[in-house]
Coordinates of C-alpha atoms and ligand atoms in Angstrom, one line a residue:
M1446 CA 192.5 27.5 51.9
A1447 CA 189.0 28.5 53.0
S1448 CA 187.0 25.8 54.8
I1449 CA 184.2 24.1 53.0
Q1450 CA 181.5 25.8 55.0
E1451 CA 183.1 29.2 54.5
T1452 CA 183.3 28.6 50.8
L1453 CA 179.7 27.4 50.6
K1454 CA 178.6 30.3 52.7
Q1455 CA 180.1 32.8 50.3
R1456 CA 178.5 31.0 47.3
F1457 CA 175.1 31.2 49.1
Q1458 CA 175.6 34.9 49.8
T1459 CA 176.4 35.6 46.1
A1460 CA 173.3 33.6 45.2
L1461 CA 171.1 35.5 47.7
A1462 CA 172.3 38.8 46.4
S1463 CA 171.7 37.9 42.8
A1464 CA 168.2 36.4 43.6
F1465 CA 166.9 39.1 45.9
G1466 CA 169.2 42.1 45.6
A1467 CA 172.5 43.4 47.0
S1468 CA 171.1 44.0 50.5
Y1469 CA 171.1 40.2 51.0
A1470 CA 174.8 39.8 50.3
E1471 CA 175.6 39.5 54.0
T1472 CA 172.6 37.3 55.0
D1473 CA 173.5 34.2 57.0
P1474 CA 172.5 31.2 54.8
I1475 CA 172.0 29.1 58.0
L1476 CA 174.2 26.4 56.7
G1477 CA 175.1 23.2 58.4
V1478 CA 176.1 19.6 58.0
S1479 CA 173.0 17.5 57.0
S1480 CA 171.7 15.5 59.8
N1481 CA 170.8 12.7 57.4
P1482 CA 173.3 11.9 54.6
K1483 CA 170.4 10.7 52.5
F1484 CA 169.5 14.3 51.8
G1485 CA 173.0 15.4 51.0
D1486 CA 176.1 16.6 52.8
Y1487 CA 175.1 20.2 53.6
Q1488 CA 171.8 21.9 54.1
A1489 CA 170.9 25.6 54.2
N1490 CA 167.8 26.7 56.0
V1491 CA 167.8 30.4 55.1
A1492 CA 164.7 30.2 52.8
L1493 CA 162.5 29.5 55.8
S1494 CA 163.5 32.7 57.5
L1495 CA 163.4 34.8 54.3
A1496 CA 159.9 33.6 53.4
K1497 CA 158.2 36.2 55.6
P1498 CA 160.2 39.3 54.7
L1499 CA 160.1 38.4 51.0
K1500 CA 156.4 37.5 51.2
Q1501 CA 156.9 34.3 49.2
P1502 CA 156.4 30.7 50.1
P1503 CA 159.6 29.2 51.6
R1504 CA 159.9 26.5 48.9
E1505 CA 159.8 29.2 46.2
V1506 CA 162.5 31.1 48.0
A1507 CA 164.5 27.9 48.3
Q1508 CA 164.0 27.3 44.6
A1509 CA 165.2 30.8 43.7
I1510 CA 168.3 30.3 45.8
A1511 CA 169.1 26.9 44.4
S1512 CA 168.8 28.3 40.8
A1513 CA 171.1 31.2 41.5
L1514 CA 173.6 29.1 43.3
V1515 CA 176.9 28.5 41.4
V1516 CA 178.6 25.5 43.0
D1517 CA 179.1 23.1 40.0
D1518 CA 182.8 22.9 40.7
L1519 CA 182.1 21.6 44.2
C1520 CA 178.6 20.0 44.3
E1521 CA 176.0 18.0 42.3
T1522 CA 173.0 20.1 41.3
P1523 CA 171.4 21.6 44.5
T1524 CA 168.0 20.2 45.4
V1525 CA 165.2 21.6 47.4
A1526 CA 163.5 19.5 50.0
G1527 CA 161.0 19.6 52.8
P1528 CA 159.5 22.9 53.7
G1529 CA 162.4 24.8 51.9
F1530 CA 165.8 23.3 52.6
V1531 CA 168.5 23.7 50.0
N1532 CA 170.6 20.5 50.0
L1533 CA 174.1 20.0 48.6
T1534 CA 176.1 16.9 47.9
L1535 CA 179.8 17.2 47.3
K1536 CA 181.2 15.8 44.1
P1537 CA 183.8 12.9 44.4
A1538 CA 186.0 14.8 41.9
Y1539 CA 186.0 17.8 44.2
L1540 CA 186.7 15.6 47.2
A1541 CA 189.7 14.0 45.4
Q1542 CA 191.0 17.4 44.6
W1543 CA 190.7 18.6 48.2
L1544 CA 192.4 15.4 49.4
T1545 CA 195.3 16.0 47.0
Q1546 CA 195.8 19.5 48.3
V1547 CA 195.6 18.7 51.9
Q1548 CA 198.1 15.9 51.5
S1549 CA 200.9 18.5 51.2
D1550 CA 199.5 21.0 53.7
P1551 CA 200.9 20.7 57.2
R1552 CA 197.8 22.6 58.5
L1553 CA 195.4 20.1 56.9
G1554 CA 193.5 22.8 55.2
I1555 CA 192.9 24.8 58.3
A1556 CA 193.8 28.4 57.5
P1557 CA 195.1 30.7 60.3
T1558 CA 192.5 33.2 61.4
A1559 CA 192.1 36.4 59.4
H1560 CA 191.5 38.3 62.6
P1561 CA 194.2 37.4 65.2
Q1562 CA 193.3 38.6 68.6
R1563 CA 195.1 38.9 71.9
V1564 CA 193.4 36.4 74.1
V1565 CA 193.9 35.9 77.8
V1566 CA 193.0 32.5 79.1
D1567 CA 192.7 32.5 82.9
F1568 CA 192.8 28.9 83.9
S1569 CA 193.9 26.3 86.5
S1570 CA 194.4 28.9 89.2
P1571 CA 194.8 26.8 92.3
N1572 CA 195.3 28.3 95.8
I1573 CA 198.5 28.3 97.7
A1574 CA 198.7 26.1 100.8
K1575 CA 195.7 24.2 99.7
E1576 CA 195.8 21.1 97.6
M1577 CA 195.0 21.4 94.0
H1578 CA 191.7 19.5 93.6
V1579 CA 189.7 18.0 90.7
G1580 CA 188.0 21.3 90.0
H1581 CA 191.4 22.8 89.3
L1582 CA 192.2 19.7 87.2
R1583 CA 189.1 20.3 85.0
S1584 CA 190.0 24.0 84.7
T1585 CA 193.6 23.0 83.7
I1586 CA 192.6 20.5 81.1
I1587 CA 189.8 22.5 79.5
G1588 CA 191.7 25.8 79.7
D1589 CA 194.8 24.2 78.1
A1590 CA 192.7 22.7 75.3
I1591 CA 191.0 26.1 74.6
A1592 CA 194.4 27.8 74.6
R1593 CA 195.9 25.3 72.2
I1594 CA 193.0 25.7 69.8
L1595 CA 193.3 29.4 69.8
E1596 CA 197.0 29.3 69.4
F1597 CA 196.8 27.0 66.5
Q1598 CA 194.4 29.4 64.8
G1599 CA 197.0 32.1 65.2
H1600 CA 195.7 34.1 68.1
D1601 CA 198.2 35.6 70.5
V1602 CA 197.3 33.7 73.7
L1603 CA 198.4 34.7 77.2
R1604 CA 197.9 31.7 79.5
L1605 CA 197.5 33.0 83.0
N1606 CA 197.5 31.1 86.3
H1607 CA 195.6 33.4 88.6
V1608 CA 196.9 31.6 91.7
G1609 CA 195.2 32.3 95.0
D1610 CA 198.3 33.6 96.8
W1611 CA 197.1 36.5 98.8
G1612 CA 194.5 37.2 101.4
T1613 CA 193.3 36.0 104.8
Q1614 CA 194.6 32.4 104.5
F1615 CA 198.2 33.7 104.9
G1616 CA 197.5 35.6 108.0
M1617 CA 196.1 32.4 109.6
L1618 CA 198.8 30.2 108.3
I1619 CA 201.7 32.5 109.3
T1620 CA 200.3 33.0 112.8
Y1621 CA 199.8 29.3 113.2
L1622 CA 203.2 28.3 111.8
R1623 CA 204.9 30.7 114.1
E1624 CA 203.7 28.5 117.0
A1625 CA 203.6 25.1 115.4
C1626 CA 206.5 25.0 112.9
P1627 CA 208.5 28.3 112.9
E1628 CA 211.2 26.8 110.6
A1629 CA 208.6 26.7 107.8
L1630 CA 208.6 30.5 107.9
T1631 CA 212.4 30.9 107.5
T1632 CA 213.8 27.9 105.6
S1633 CA 212.7 26.5 102.3
D1634 CA 211.5 22.9 102.1
A1635 CA 210.9 22.6 105.9
V1636 CA 207.5 21.2 105.1
D1637 CA 205.9 19.6 102.1
L1638 CA 202.6 20.6 100.6
G1639 CA 200.8 17.7 102.3
D1640 CA 201.9 19.1 105.7
L1641 CA 201.1 22.6 104.6
V1642 CA 197.6 21.6 103.8
V1643 CA 197.2 20.0 107.3
F1644 CA 198.6 23.2 108.9
Y1645 CA 196.2 25.2 106.9
K1646 CA 193.3 23.2 108.1
K1647 CA 194.4 23.5 111.7
A1648 CA 195.0 27.2 111.3
K1649 CA 191.5 27.6 109.9
Q1650 CA 190.1 25.7 112.9
R1651 CA 192.0 28.0 115.3
F1652 CA 190.8 31.0 113.4
D1653 CA 187.2 29.9 113.7
E1654 CA 187.4 29.1 117.4
D1655 CA 189.9 31.4 119.0
E1656 CA 189.2 35.1 119.1
A1657 CA 192.7 36.1 120.1
F1658 CA 194.1 34.0 117.3
K1659 CA 191.7 35.5 114.9
E1660 CA 192.9 39.0 115.8
T1661 CA 196.6 38.1 115.5
A1662 CA 195.9 36.5 112.2
R1663 CA 194.1 39.6 110.9
Q1664 CA 197.0 41.8 111.9
A1665 CA 199.3 39.4 110.2
V1666 CA 197.5 39.9 106.9
V1667 CA 197.7 43.6 107.3
K1668 CA 201.4 43.3 108.0
L1669 CA 201.9 41.2 105.0
Q1670 CA 199.9 43.3 102.7
S1671 CA 201.7 46.4 103.8
G1672 CA 205.0 44.9 102.8
D1673 CA 206.6 43.8 106.1
A1674 CA 209.9 42.1 105.1
E1675 CA 209.7 39.1 107.5
S1676 CA 206.1 38.3 106.5
L1677 CA 206.9 38.6 102.9
K1678 CA 209.8 36.2 103.3
A1679 CA 207.6 33.6 105.0
W1680 CA 204.9 34.1 102.4
G1681 CA 207.4 33.6 99.6
L1682 CA 208.6 30.3 101.1
L1683 CA 205.0 29.0 101.5
C1684 CA 204.2 30.0 97.9
D1685 CA 207.4 28.3 96.6
Q1686 CA 206.4 25.1 98.3
S1687 CA 203.0 25.0 96.7
R1688 CA 204.3 26.1 93.4
R1689 CA 206.8 23.2 93.2
E1690 CA 203.9 20.8 93.9
F1691 CA 201.7 22.3 91.3
Q1692 CA 204.5 22.2 88.8
V1693 CA 204.7 18.4 89.1
I1694 CA 201.1 18.2 87.9
Y1695 CA 201.7 20.7 85.1
D1696 CA 204.8 18.7 84.0
W1697 CA 202.9 15.5 83.9
L1698 CA 200.1 17.0 82.0
D1699 CA 202.3 19.0 79.7
I1700 CA 200.8 22.4 80.7
E1701 CA 202.3 25.7 80.0
L1702 CA 201.2 28.5 82.2
T1703 CA 202.4 31.9 83.3
E1704 CA 201.9 32.4 87.0
R1705 CA 200.4 35.7 87.8
G1706 CA 198.8 35.3 91.2
E1707 CA 196.4 37.5 93.0
S1708 CA 199.3 39.2 94.8
F1709 CA 200.5 40.6 91.5
Y1710 CA 197.6 42.9 91.5
N1711 CA 198.1 44.2 95.0
P1712 CA 199.6 47.5 93.8
Y1713 CA 196.6 48.1 91.6
L1714 CA 193.8 47.6 94.1
A1715 CA 193.6 51.2 95.3
D1716 CA 193.2 52.3 91.7
V1717 CA 190.1 50.2 91.4
L1718 CA 188.5 52.2 94.2
T1719 CA 189.6 55.5 92.7
G1720 CA 188.2 54.4 89.4
L1721 CA 184.9 53.4 90.9
I1722 CA 184.7 56.8 92.7
E1723 CA 185.4 58.6 89.4
A1724 CA 182.7 56.5 87.7
Q1725 CA 180.4 57.5 90.6
L1726 CA 179.6 54.0 91.4
L1727 CA 181.2 53.6 94.8
V1728 CA 178.9 53.7 97.9
E1729 CA 179.7 53.2 101.5
D1730 CA 177.4 50.6 103.2
A1731 CA 177.8 49.5 106.8
G1732 CA 181.4 50.6 106.7
A1733 CA 182.2 48.7 103.5
Q1734 CA 182.9 50.2 100.1
C1735 CA 180.7 48.7 97.5
V1736 CA 178.9 49.0 94.2
F1737 CA 175.2 48.3 94.1
L1738 CA 174.4 45.8 91.4
E1739 CA 171.7 46.0 88.8
G1740 CA 169.5 42.9 88.5
Y1741 CA 170.5 41.4 91.9
S1742 CA 168.4 41.8 94.9
N1743 CA 168.2 40.1 98.3
K1744 CA 165.1 38.4 99.8
A1745 CA 163.6 41.7 100.9
G1746 CA 163.9 43.0 97.3
D1747 CA 166.7 45.4 98.2
P1748 CA 169.6 45.8 95.7
M1749 CA 172.7 43.7 96.4
P1750 CA 176.1 45.2 96.7
L1751 CA 179.4 43.9 95.4
I1752 CA 181.8 44.7 98.2
V1753 CA 185.2 45.9 97.0
K1754 CA 186.7 46.9 100.4
K1755 CA 185.5 45.3 103.6
S1756 CA 184.9 47.3 106.7
D1757 CA 188.2 46.0 108.2
G1758 CA 190.0 47.5 105.2
A1759 CA 190.7 44.3 103.4
F1760 CA 190.2 43.9 99.7
N1761 CA 188.7 40.7 98.4
Y1762 CA 188.4 38.3 95.5
A1763 CA 186.2 40.6 93.4
T1764 CA 188.5 43.6 93.9
T1765 CA 191.4 41.6 92.7
D1766 CA 189.5 40.4 89.6
L1767 CA 188.6 44.0 88.8
A1768 CA 192.2 45.1 89.1
A1769 CA 193.3 42.1 87.0
L1770 CA 190.7 42.9 84.3
R1771 CA 191.9 46.5 84.1
Y1772 CA 195.5 45.3 83.8
R1773 CA 194.7 42.7 81.2
I1774 CA 192.9 45.2 79.0
G1775 CA 195.2 48.2 79.7
Q1776 CA 198.6 46.5 79.9
D1777 CA 198.2 43.1 78.2
K1778 CA 196.0 44.6 75.4
A1779 CA 193.6 41.8 75.6
D1780 CA 190.7 41.6 73.1
R1781 CA 189.1 38.6 74.6
I1782 CA 189.4 37.3 78.2
L1783 CA 188.3 33.8 79.1
Y1784 CA 187.9 32.6 82.7
V1785 CA 187.8 28.9 83.1
T1786 CA 186.3 28.0 86.4
D1787 CA 183.5 25.8 87.9
A1788 CA 180.0 26.9 87.3
G1789 CA 179.6 27.7 91.0
Q1790 CA 181.5 31.0 90.3
A1791 CA 179.1 32.2 87.6
T1792 CA 177.6 34.9 89.8
H1793 CA 181.0 36.2 90.8
F1794 CA 181.9 36.7 87.2
A1795 CA 178.6 38.1 86.1
Q1796 CA 178.8 40.6 89.0
F1797 CA 182.3 42.0 88.5
F1798 CA 181.8 42.0 84.7
Q1799 CA 178.8 44.2 85.3
V1800 CA 180.7 46.6 87.6
A1801 CA 183.6 46.8 85.1
Q1802 CA 181.2 47.5 82.2
R1803 CA 179.3 50.2 84.1
A1804 CA 182.6 51.8 85.2
G1805 CA 183.5 52.1 81.5
W1806 CA 186.5 49.9 81.7
V1807 CA 185.6 47.4 79.0
P1808 CA 185.9 48.8 75.5
D1809 CA 183.3 47.6 72.9
T1810 CA 186.1 45.7 71.2
V1811 CA 186.8 43.5 74.2
T1812 CA 184.8 40.5 75.2
L1813 CA 184.7 38.9 78.7
T1814 CA 183.6 35.3 78.9
H1815 CA 183.2 33.0 81.9
V1816 CA 183.8 29.5 80.7
P1817 CA 182.0 27.4 83.3
F1818 CA 182.2 23.7 83.9
G1819 CA 180.3 21.1 86.0
L1820 CA 181.5 18.9 88.8
V1821 CA 183.6 15.8 88.7
Q1822 CA 181.7 13.1 90.6
G1823 CA 182.6 9.7 92.0
E1824 CA 180.9 6.5 90.7
D1825 CA 178.2 7.1 93.4
G1826 CA 177.3 10.3 91.7
K1827 CA 178.6 12.4 94.7
K1828 CA 181.6 14.6 94.9
L1829 CA 184.7 12.6 94.1
K1830 CA 186.3 11.3 97.3
T1831 CA 188.8 8.6 98.3
R1832 CA 187.5 5.4 99.9
S1833 CA 188.3 6.9 103.3
G1834 CA 186.3 10.0 102.4
E1835 CA 189.2 12.4 101.9
T1836 CA 189.4 14.7 98.9
V1837 CA 191.4 13.0 96.1
R1838 CA 194.9 14.2 95.6
L1839 CA 195.5 14.9 91.9
K1840 CA 198.9 13.2 91.9
D1841 CA 197.2 10.0 93.2
L1842 CA 194.5 10.2 90.7
L1843 CA 196.9 10.5 87.8
D1844 CA 199.1 7.8 89.3
E1845 CA 196.3 5.4 89.4
A1846 CA 195.2 6.1 85.8
I1847 CA 198.8 5.3 84.7
A1848 CA 199.0 2.2 86.9
R1849 CA 195.7 0.8 85.6
T1850 CA 196.7 1.4 82.0
R1851 CA 199.9 -0.4 82.7
S1852 CA 198.2 -3.4 84.1
D1853 CA 195.7 -3.5 81.2
L1854 CA 198.6 -3.2 78.8
Q1855 CA 200.6 -6.0 80.5
Q1856 CA 197.6 -8.3 80.2
R1857 CA 197.1 -7.5 76.6
L1858 CA 200.8 -8.1 75.9
Q1859 CA 200.4 -11.5 77.5
T1860 CA 197.4 -12.5 75.5
E1861 CA 199.0 -11.3 72.3
D1862 CA 202.2 -13.1 73.2
R1863 CA 204.2 -9.9 72.8
T1864 CA 207.3 -8.9 74.7
E1865 CA 208.1 -5.2 75.0
T1866 CA 210.8 -3.3 76.8
E1867 CA 210.1 -1.7 80.2
D1868 CA 210.7 1.7 78.6
F1869 CA 207.9 1.0 76.0
I1870 CA 205.5 -0.1 78.7
E1871 CA 206.2 2.9 80.8
Q1872 CA 205.9 5.4 78.0
T1873 CA 202.7 3.8 76.7
A1874 CA 201.1 3.6 80.1
R1875 CA 201.8 7.2 80.7
T1876 CA 200.7 8.5 77.4
V1877 CA 197.5 6.5 77.3
G1878 CA 196.7 6.9 81.0
L1879 CA 197.1 10.7 81.1
G1880 CA 195.5 11.0 77.7
A1881 CA 192.5 9.0 78.9
V1882 CA 192.0 11.3 82.0
K1883 CA 192.1 14.4 79.8
Y1884 CA 189.9 12.9 77.1
A1885 CA 187.3 11.7 79.6
D1886 CA 187.0 15.3 80.8
L1887 CA 187.0 17.0 77.5
S1888 CA 184.6 14.6 75.7
Q1889 CA 181.8 15.7 78.1
N1890 CA 179.9 18.8 77.4
R1891 CA 181.8 20.9 80.0
T1892 CA 178.7 22.5 81.4
S1893 CA 177.5 19.2 82.8
S1894 CA 178.9 17.2 85.6
Y1895 CA 180.5 13.9 84.8
I1896 CA 181.3 10.7 86.7
F1897 CA 184.9 9.9 86.9
S1898 CA 185.4 6.2 86.0
Y1899 CA 188.8 4.6 85.3
D1900 CA 187.0 1.6 83.7
K1901 CA 185.1 3.8 81.2
M1902 CA 188.0 6.1 80.3
L1903 CA 190.4 3.3 79.8
A1904 CA 188.1 1.1 77.7
L1905 CA 189.5 0.3 74.2
Q1906 CA 185.9 0.6 72.8
G1907 CA 183.7 3.7 72.8
N1908 CA 184.4 7.4 72.9
T1909 CA 187.7 7.1 74.8
A1910 CA 191.3 8.1 74.3
P1911 CA 192.4 4.5 73.9
Y1912 CA 190.0 4.0 71.0
L1913 CA 191.2 7.0 69.2
L1914 CA 194.8 6.3 69.9
Y1915 CA 194.3 2.8 68.6
A1916 CA 192.9 4.1 65.3
Y1917 CA 196.0 6.2 64.9
V1918 CA 198.2 3.2 65.7
R1919 CA 196.4 1.2 63.0
V1920 CA 197.5 3.6 60.3
Q1921 CA 201.0 3.6 61.6
G1922 CA 200.8 -0.2 61.3
I1923 CA 199.8 0.0 57.6
S1924 CA 202.8 2.1 56.8
R1925 CA 205.2 -0.1 58.8
K1926 CA 203.8 -3.2 57.1
G1927 CA 204.0 -1.8 53.6
N1928 CA 207.2 0.1 54.2
I1929 CA 205.4 3.2 53.1
D1930 CA 207.0 6.6 52.9
F1931 CA 204.0 8.9 52.9
S1932 CA 206.0 11.8 51.7
A1933 CA 206.9 10.0 48.5
L1934 CA 203.7 8.6 47.2
G1935 CA 204.1 10.1 43.8
D1936 CA 201.5 11.9 41.9
T1937 CA 199.0 9.1 41.0
P1938 CA 195.7 11.0 40.6
L1939 CA 193.3 10.1 43.5
V1940 CA 190.0 8.4 42.7
L1941 CA 187.3 8.1 45.3
E1942 CA 184.5 5.6 44.6
E1943 CA 183.6 3.4 47.5
E1944 CA 181.0 4.5 49.9
T1945 CA 183.2 4.2 53.0
E1946 CA 186.0 6.2 51.2
L1947 CA 183.6 9.0 50.4
T1948 CA 182.1 9.0 53.9
L1949 CA 185.6 9.2 55.4
V1950 CA 186.9 12.0 53.1
K1951 CA 183.7 14.1 53.7
H1952 CA 184.4 13.8 57.4
L1953 CA 188.0 14.7 57.0
L1954 CA 186.9 17.8 55.2
Q1955 CA 185.0 19.0 58.2
L1956 CA 187.9 19.4 60.6
A1957 CA 188.5 23.0 59.8
D1958 CA 184.9 23.9 60.5
V1959 CA 184.9 22.0 63.7
V1960 CA 188.0 23.8 65.0
E1961 CA 186.5 27.1 64.1
Q1962 CA 183.3 26.3 65.9
V1963 CA 185.2 25.2 69.0
S1964 CA 187.1 28.4 69.0
Q1965 CA 183.8 30.3 69.2
D1966 CA 181.7 28.2 71.5
L1967 CA 184.6 26.9 73.6
L1968 CA 183.2 23.4 73.7
P1969 CA 186.1 21.0 73.2
N1970 CA 183.7 18.0 73.4
R1971 CA 182.7 18.9 69.8
L1972 CA 186.2 18.2 68.7
C1973 CA 186.2 15.0 70.7
Q1974 CA 183.0 13.9 69.0
Y1975 CA 184.5 14.7 65.6
L1976 CA 187.6 12.6 66.3
F1977 CA 185.6 9.7 67.7
E1978 CA 183.5 9.7 64.5
L1979 CA 186.6 10.0 62.4
S1980 CA 188.0 6.9 64.1
Q1981 CA 184.8 5.0 63.5
K1982 CA 184.6 6.0 59.9
F1983 CA 188.2 5.1 59.4
N1984 CA 187.7 1.7 60.9
Q1985 CA 184.7 1.1 58.7
F1986 CA 186.7 2.1 55.7
Y1987 CA 189.6 -0.1 56.7
D1988 CA 187.4 -3.1 57.3
R1989 CA 185.8 -2.8 53.8
C1990 CA 188.7 -1.6 51.7
P1991 CA 192.0 -3.3 51.3
V1992 CA 194.8 -0.8 51.2
L1993 CA 198.2 -2.3 50.6
Q1994 CA 196.7 -5.1 48.5
A1995 CA 194.7 -2.8 46.3
E1996 CA 195.5 -1.9 42.7
E1997 CA 196.4 1.6 41.6
P1998 CA 194.9 4.2 41.7
Q1999 CA 193.0 2.8 44.7
R2000 CA 196.2 1.9 46.6
T2001 CA 197.6 5.4 46.6
T2002 CA 194.2 6.9 47.2
R2003 CA 193.6 4.7 50.2
L2004 CA 197.1 5.3 51.5
V2005 CA 196.5 9.1 51.3
L2006 CA 193.1 8.6 53.0
S2007 CA 194.7 6.7 55.8
E2008 CA 197.6 9.1 56.2
T2009 CA 195.3 12.1 56.3
T2010 CA 193.1 10.4 58.9
A2011 CA 196.2 9.7 61.0
R2012 CA 197.4 13.3 60.7
S2013 CA 193.9 14.6 61.5
L2014 CA 193.8 12.5 64.6
K2015 CA 197.2 13.6 65.7
L2016 CA 196.5 17.2 65.1
G2017 CA 193.0 17.0 66.8
L2018 CA 194.4 15.2 69.8
S2019 CA 197.3 17.6 70.1
L2020 CA 194.8 20.5 70.2
L2021 CA 193.3 18.7 73.2
G2022 CA 196.7 18.3 74.8
I2023 CA 196.8 14.6 74.1
K2024 CA 199.9 12.8 72.7
T2025 CA 199.8 10.0 70.1
L2026 CA 201.9 6.8 70.0
E2027 CA 203.3 5.0 67.0
R2028 CA 202.5 1.6 68.6
M2029 CA 200.6 0.5 71.7
Ligands
LIG952 N1 191.7 30.5 92.8 C1 190.3 30.4 92.4 C2 189.7 29.1 92.9 O1 190.4 28.2 93.3 C3 190.1 30.4 90.9 C4 190.5 31.7 90.2 C5 189.9 31.9 88.9 N2 190.3 33.1 88.2 C6 189.9 34.4 88.5 N3 190.3 35.4 87.8 N4 189.0 34.6 89.4 O2 188.5 29.0 92.9

């Protein structure tokens, strides 16, 4: 079924066409949820922008639209307010009808998209031999949520892990390990990722200090990139080691990803250069092959180049991204490519997007979007660090969230005088702890930085995962207590009368539009906010309205309201990659 905003939009367009002529049939009615429920549920602002072209006062335009609007099956009589807003209030009878329909719809009234696309979501993308850090955690959580939402809408999503598995770091590392730990180059599992990271740091230090080492390391990269068997074997072992460690995190967080690292595009790098020559964009500058960028200049005002092949012959990050882009459009048939990385890489994306566009590699039907996010900060507002000043290991961070949830839970069980099995405690601590980490990240507008606080994310009150999960558990409690089989509620006609019932159902009705909006602006925090408000509205309803004790038809109506709330919470949370629990 069409979402409420879609339905209203169509009604408005029909009204606009009949009031002002067929050329207005596609005009955007500028429709949104009313900011103040006093004025109704939805508000259209189009009259204000039509006043000028129509040469009529905005209130008159609004009046004409309101008179032409046919919505009596959905809404009370439209009203005009303020400078020219058209306000709509949904009818309880319509809401009851909607609720009845949604009750038997596994998609809760969210129709699959009419225009399925092939979407590449490039996310997570840690670097081999380096520890995955909180920036990668953000990318992983946000990218996964976006992918889940697009998949639910029926898009064909390719989740790509653009792992940093190629380039200078391997030259350094292989050269260093040959001296310090040769077995790491020939046997699997000779070192673990922690050691590898230490080796990497030492190798980097040597690289920066020791000219001879630097030269050997450079040659080692060239050797690797030209396909030397021994180097490739060592490289493969190092990658495997990192990969296994990354996988632990992905398993914990329930993340599906297809690894297609930078090395994958190695065979296509030369084509990037050929393509740029054909497009007459490639210029040699101080021995390097580059493209001069439009709109970027250095301090002296000279145009800045994007280097695609360094003077030593090496390709770089941007070259690989250009090759990847060509591959994703040409081979993967992508219509939309999303890159989820920290905001610090915004320039990199803007630059290689520009080069690709100027080279004619991006058809009009394809959109490229960098999906940036801010930093994760410690409670001191600085970059997140351990007490001893080290970068935080993701495994430790997740472990701690689970451990803290567990101790909160054990305390609660004690005060509530409950005994639970170890299995229950473990499952609950995991689900709530990991859900809380994800939710804390997703509930922030991704473009801002946020402060990582276990206390805040694990609080049972406020915009947190535990609060939402608890609302869900409350409904499960109702059905357990009343021994309710939601699938067999019979066909008692639903009747909505109480204020809190109406407020709740009107919120439930908005889920489809929120999901649609998030799929466009890629801001999962909107879905979080929606779910938080849903939990609040459910709690208000539940505090005011008896459910199991109510008479019919209220009893069935309220059971359906509760059940639809629970299903909306479960679906919404699942789109964020967060699991629900039946009890907690
Ligand atoms: N490996 C990069 C990093 O850790 C992120 C890669 C993002 N994806 C891309 N196509 N550039 O910063």
